[in-house]
Amino acid sequence: MTIRVVLADDEDLIRAGLRIIIDSEPGLTVVGEAADGAAVLPVVRRERPDVVLMDVRMPALDGIEATRRLVALEEPPKVLVVTTFENDDHVYDALRAGADGFLLKRARPEELVRAVKLVASGESLLFPAAIRALAARRPAARVPGVDRLTGREGDVLRLMARGLSNGEIAAELVVSPETVKTHVGNVLTKLGARDRTQAVIAAYESGFVSPG
């Protein structure tokens, strides 16, 4: 099945480069483009893509608000933020708004392709060090649901914050991958998180996991 992609970036050259990379990969195709965040929503509604590659800094409507609006759709696409600087607070805000991950514009073509396929499959792109650095600059806030986590669910969330996969968490806790999958599902439900990225951000914001 072909993964359908929409590009949202105010720089024509960036969109052209992304299109070349994506269209040259079997199983991926660009079905639409938007030069501003305000133009993304109608393109998504018309083309129904699987993934949107979203720039965060755009003139009329930035990628943060555009992401928030996309996530609110009945059948939202996955959103992959493509940014110049990994320590940009805009990236953190986009992740909080519901983006499934982020990728640097200097990433190699094969890294871009892998990232698109990964988020399209339902996985999140976690970069613990970058998220930790961004979270360290934010004051702790109350996050509903954190106090409802069991001890084992807390252990799973801490390991998720380190970027471990379900298999790696299973090995660390000496349990089955199926058990970890159940715990991860419970964590997401209790935190009201859309995916692993949202759960990890909640862990840092609440102070449950220390950015330090």
CSV table of C-alpha atoms in Angstrom, one decimal:
chain,number,residue,atom,x,y,z
A,1,MET,CA,0.0,0.0,0.0
A,2,THR,CA,1.3,3.4,-1.0
A,3,ILE,CA,1.9,5.9,1.8
A,4,ARG,CA,0.4,9.3,0.8
A,5,VAL,CA,2.3,12.4,1.9
A,6,VAL,CA,1.5,16.1,2.0
A,7,LEU,CA,4.3,18.7,2.3
A,8,ALA,CA,3.8,21.9,4.3
A,9,ASP,CA,6.7,24.4,4.1
A,10,ASP,CA,6.9,28.0,3.0
A,11,GLU,CA,10.1,27.5,1.1
A,12,ASP,CA,9.6,26.2,-2.4
A,13,LEU,CA,13.1,24.8,-2.6
A,14,ILE,CA,12.6,22.7,0.6
A,15,ARG,CA,9.3,21.3,-0.7
A,16,ALA,CA,10.9,20.5,-4.1
A,17,GLY,CA,13.7,18.6,-2.4
A,18,LEU,CA,11.3,16.7,-0.2
A,19,ARG,CA,9.2,15.8,-3.1
A,20,ILE,CA,12.1,14.4,-5.1
A,21,ILE,CA,13.2,12.2,-2.2
A,22,ILE,CA,9.7,10.9,-1.4
A,23,ASP,CA,8.6,10.3,-5.0
A,24,SER,CA,11.8,8.4,-5.7
A,25,GLU,CA,11.0,5.8,-3.0
A,26,PRO,CA,8.7,2.9,-3.9
A,27,GLY,CA,5.7,2.9,-1.8
A,28,LEU,CA,5.7,6.6,-1.0
A,29,THR,CA,4.1,9.4,-3.0
A,30,VAL,CA,3.5,13.2,-2.5
A,31,VAL,CA,-0.2,13.9,-3.1
A,32,GLY,CA,-0.2,17.6,-2.2
A,33,GLU,CA,1.7,20.7,-1.0
A,34,ALA,CA,1.0,23.8,1.1
A,35,ALA,CA,3.1,26.9,1.4
A,36,ASP,CA,1.5,27.9,4.7
A,37,GLY,CA,-0.1,26.3,7.7
A,38,ALA,CA,-3.5,27.8,6.8
A,39,ALA,CA,-3.4,26.0,3.5
A,40,VAL,CA,-2.7,22.6,5.0
A,41,LEU,CA,-6.2,21.7,6.3
A,42,PRO,CA,-8.0,22.0,2.9
A,43,VAL,CA,-5.2,20.0,1.2
A,44,VAL,CA,-5.5,17.3,3.9
A,45,ARG,CA,-9.3,17.1,3.6
A,46,ARG,CA,-9.1,16.8,-0.1
A,47,GLU,CA,-6.2,14.4,-0.4
A,48,ARG,CA,-6.5,12.4,2.8
A,49,PRO,CA,-2.8,11.7,3.3
A,50,ASP,CA,-1.3,9.3,5.7
A,51,VAL,CA,1.5,11.6,6.7
A,52,VAL,CA,2.0,15.4,6.7
A,53,LEU,CA,5.6,16.7,6.7
A,54,MET,CA,5.2,20.0,8.7
A,55,ASP,CA,7.5,22.9,9.0
A,56,VAL,CA,7.0,24.8,12.3
A,57,ARG,CA,7.9,28.3,11.2
A,58,MET,CA,5.5,29.6,8.5
A,59,PRO,CA,4.2,33.1,8.1
A,60,ALA,CA,0.3,33.2,8.3
A,61,LEU,CA,-0.3,30.1,10.4
A,62,ASP,CA,2.6,28.3,12.0
A,63,GLY,CA,3.0,24.5,12.1
A,64,ILE,CA,2.1,24.3,15.8
A,65,GLU,CA,-1.5,25.6,15.3
A,66,ALA,CA,-1.7,23.7,12.0
A,67,THR,CA,-0.8,20.5,13.8
A,68,ARG,CA,-3.4,21.2,16.5
A,69,ARG,CA,-6.1,21.6,13.8
A,70,LEU,CA,-5.0,18.4,11.9
A,71,VAL,CA,-5.0,16.3,15.1
A,72,ALA,CA,-8.6,17.5,15.8
A,73,LEU,CA,-9.9,16.0,12.5
A,74,GLU,CA,-12.1,12.9,12.7
A,75,GLU,CA,-9.4,10.9,10.9
A,76,PRO,CA,-6.2,12.8,11.4
A,77,PRO,CA,-3.0,12.1,9.5
A,78,LYS,CA,0.3,11.5,11.2
A,79,VAL,CA,2.3,14.6,11.5
A,80,LEU,CA,6.1,14.6,11.2
A,81,VAL,CA,7.7,18.0,12.0
A,82,VAL,CA,10.7,18.9,9.8
A,83,THR,CA,12.8,21.5,11.4
A,84,THR,CA,16.2,23.2,11.2
A,85,PHE,CA,17.0,23.2,14.9
A,86,GLU,CA,16.3,20.3,17.3
A,87,ASN,CA,16.5,22.6,20.3
A,88,ASP,CA,13.8,24.9,19.0
A,89,ASP,CA,11.0,25.5,21.5
A,90,HIS,CA,8.6,25.4,18.5
A,91,VAL,CA,9.4,21.7,18.1
A,92,TYR,CA,8.4,21.0,21.7
A,93,ASP,CA,5.2,22.9,21.2
A,94,ALA,CA,4.4,21.0,18.0
A,95,LEU,CA,5.0,17.7,19.8
A,96,ARG,CA,2.7,18.9,22.6
A,97,ALA,CA,0.1,19.9,20.0
A,98,GLY,CA,0.0,16.3,18.7
A,99,ALA,CA,2.9,15.8,16.2
A,100,ASP,CA,4.1,12.2,16.1
A,101,GLY,CA,7.8,13.1,15.9
A,102,PHE,CA,10.3,15.4,14.3
A,103,LEU,CA,13.2,15.3,11.8
A,104,LEU,CA,16.0,17.7,11.1
A,105,LYS,CA,16.1,19.3,7.6
A,106,ARG,CA,19.7,18.2,7.4
A,107,ALA,CA,18.7,14.5,7.8
A,108,ARG,CA,19.9,12.2,5.0
A,109,PRO,CA,17.3,11.0,2.4
A,110,GLU,CA,17.2,7.5,3.8
A,111,GLU,CA,16.5,8.9,7.3
A,112,LEU,CA,13.6,10.9,5.9
A,113,VAL,CA,12.1,7.9,4.2
A,114,ARG,CA,12.5,5.7,7.3
A,115,ALA,CA,10.8,8.4,9.4
A,116,VAL,CA,7.8,8.7,7.1
A,117,LYS,CA,7.4,4.9,7.1
A,118,LEU,CA,7.8,4.7,10.8
A,119,VAL,CA,5.1,7.3,11.7
A,120,ALA,CA,2.8,5.9,9.0
A,121,SER,CA,3.0,2.5,10.7
A,122,GLY,CA,1.7,4.1,13.9
A,123,GLU,CA,5.1,4.4,15.7
A,124,SER,CA,6.5,7.6,17.2
A,125,LEU,CA,9.9,9.1,16.5
A,126,LEU,CA,11.4,9.6,20.0
A,127,PHE,CA,14.6,11.5,20.5
A,128,PRO,CA,15.0,11.4,24.3
A,129,ALA,CA,18.0,13.6,24.5
A,130,ALA,CA,16.4,16.4,22.4
A,131,ILE,CA,13.0,16.1,24.2
A,132,ARG,CA,14.8,16.1,27.6
A,133,ALA,CA,16.7,19.2,26.7
A,134,LEU,CA,13.6,21.0,25.6
A,135,ALA,CA,11.6,19.9,28.7
A,136,ALA,CA,14.4,21.1,31.0
A,137,ARG,CA,13.6,24.7,30.1
A,138,ARG,CA,9.9,24.3,31.0
A,139,PRO,CA,8.5,24.6,34.6
A,140,ALA,CA,6.8,21.4,35.9
A,141,ALA,CA,3.0,21.3,35.6
A,142,ARG,CA,0.3,19.1,36.8
A,143,VAL,CA,-0.7,16.4,34.4
A,144,PRO,CA,-3.9,14.5,35.2
A,145,GLY,CA,-3.5,10.8,35.3
A,146,VAL,CA,0.1,10.5,36.4
A,147,ASP,CA,-1.0,9.8,39.9
A,148,ARG,CA,-3.1,6.9,38.7
A,149,LEU,CA,-0.2,4.9,37.2
A,150,THR,CA,0.7,1.7,38.9
A,151,GLY,CA,4.3,1.0,40.0
A,152,ARG,CA,4.9,-1.1,36.9
A,153,GLU,CA,3.3,1.4,34.6
A,154,GLY,CA,5.5,4.0,36.0
A,155,ASP,CA,8.5,1.8,35.3
A,156,VAL,CA,7.4,1.4,31.7
A,157,LEU,CA,6.9,5.2,31.3
A,158,ARG,CA,10.4,5.9,32.6
A,159,LEU,CA,11.9,3.4,30.1
A,160,MET,CA,9.7,4.9,27.3
A,161,ALA,CA,11.2,8.3,28.2
A,162,ARG,CA,14.7,6.8,27.6
A,163,GLY,CA,13.5,5.9,24.1
A,164,LEU,CA,13.3,2.1,24.6
A,165,SER,CA,11.1,0.0,22.4
A,166,ASN,CA,8.6,-2.5,23.7
A,167,GLY,CA,11.0,-5.3,23.2
A,168,GLU,CA,13.8,-3.5,25.0
A,169,ILE,CA,11.5,-2.6,27.8
A,170,ALA,CA,10.4,-6.3,28.1
A,171,ALA,CA,14.1,-7.3,28.3
A,172,GLU,CA,14.8,-4.7,31.0
A,173,LEU,CA,11.8,-5.6,33.1
A,174,VAL,CA,12.1,-9.4,32.4
A,175,VAL,CA,8.5,-9.6,31.1
A,176,SER,CA,6.9,-10.5,27.8
A,177,PRO,CA,6.5,-8.0,25.0
A,178,GLU,CA,2.7,-8.6,25.2
A,179,THR,CA,2.7,-7.5,28.8
A,180,VAL,CA,4.7,-4.4,28.0
A,181,LYS,CA,2.2,-3.6,25.2
A,182,THR,CA,-0.6,-3.8,27.7
A,183,HIS,CA,1.2,-1.5,30.1
A,184,VAL,CA,2.0,1.0,27.4
A,185,GLY,CA,-1.7,1.0,26.4
A,186,ASN,CA,-2.7,1.6,30.0
A,187,VAL,CA,-0.2,4.5,30.3
A,188,LEU,CA,-1.5,6.2,27.2
A,189,THR,CA,-5.1,5.8,28.4
A,190,LYS,CA,-4.5,7.2,31.9
A,191,LEU,CA,-2.4,10.1,30.6
A,192,GLY,CA,-4.9,10.9,27.8
A,193,ALA,CA,-1.9,10.6,25.4
A,194,ARG,CA,-2.3,10.1,21.7
A,195,ASP,CA,1.0,8.1,21.4
A,196,ARG,CA,4.3,7.4,23.1
A,197,THR,CA,5.7,10.9,22.3
A,198,GLN,CA,2.7,12.5,24.1
A,199,ALA,CA,3.2,10.2,27.1
A,200,VAL,CA,6.9,11.0,27.3
A,201,ILE,CA,6.2,14.8,27.2
A,202,ALA,CA,3.6,14.3,29.9
A,203,ALA,CA,6.2,12.5,32.0
A,204,TYR,CA,8.6,15.4,31.8
A,205,GLU,CA,6.0,18.1,32.2
A,206,SER,CA,4.6,16.6,35.4
A,207,GLY,CA,8.1,16.0,36.9
A,208,PHE,CA,7.4,12.3,37.0
A,209,VAL,CA,10.6,11.9,34.9
A,210,SER,CA,13.4,14.5,35.6
A,211,PRO,CA,14.9,16.2,32.5
A,212,GLY,CA,18.2,16.1,34.3
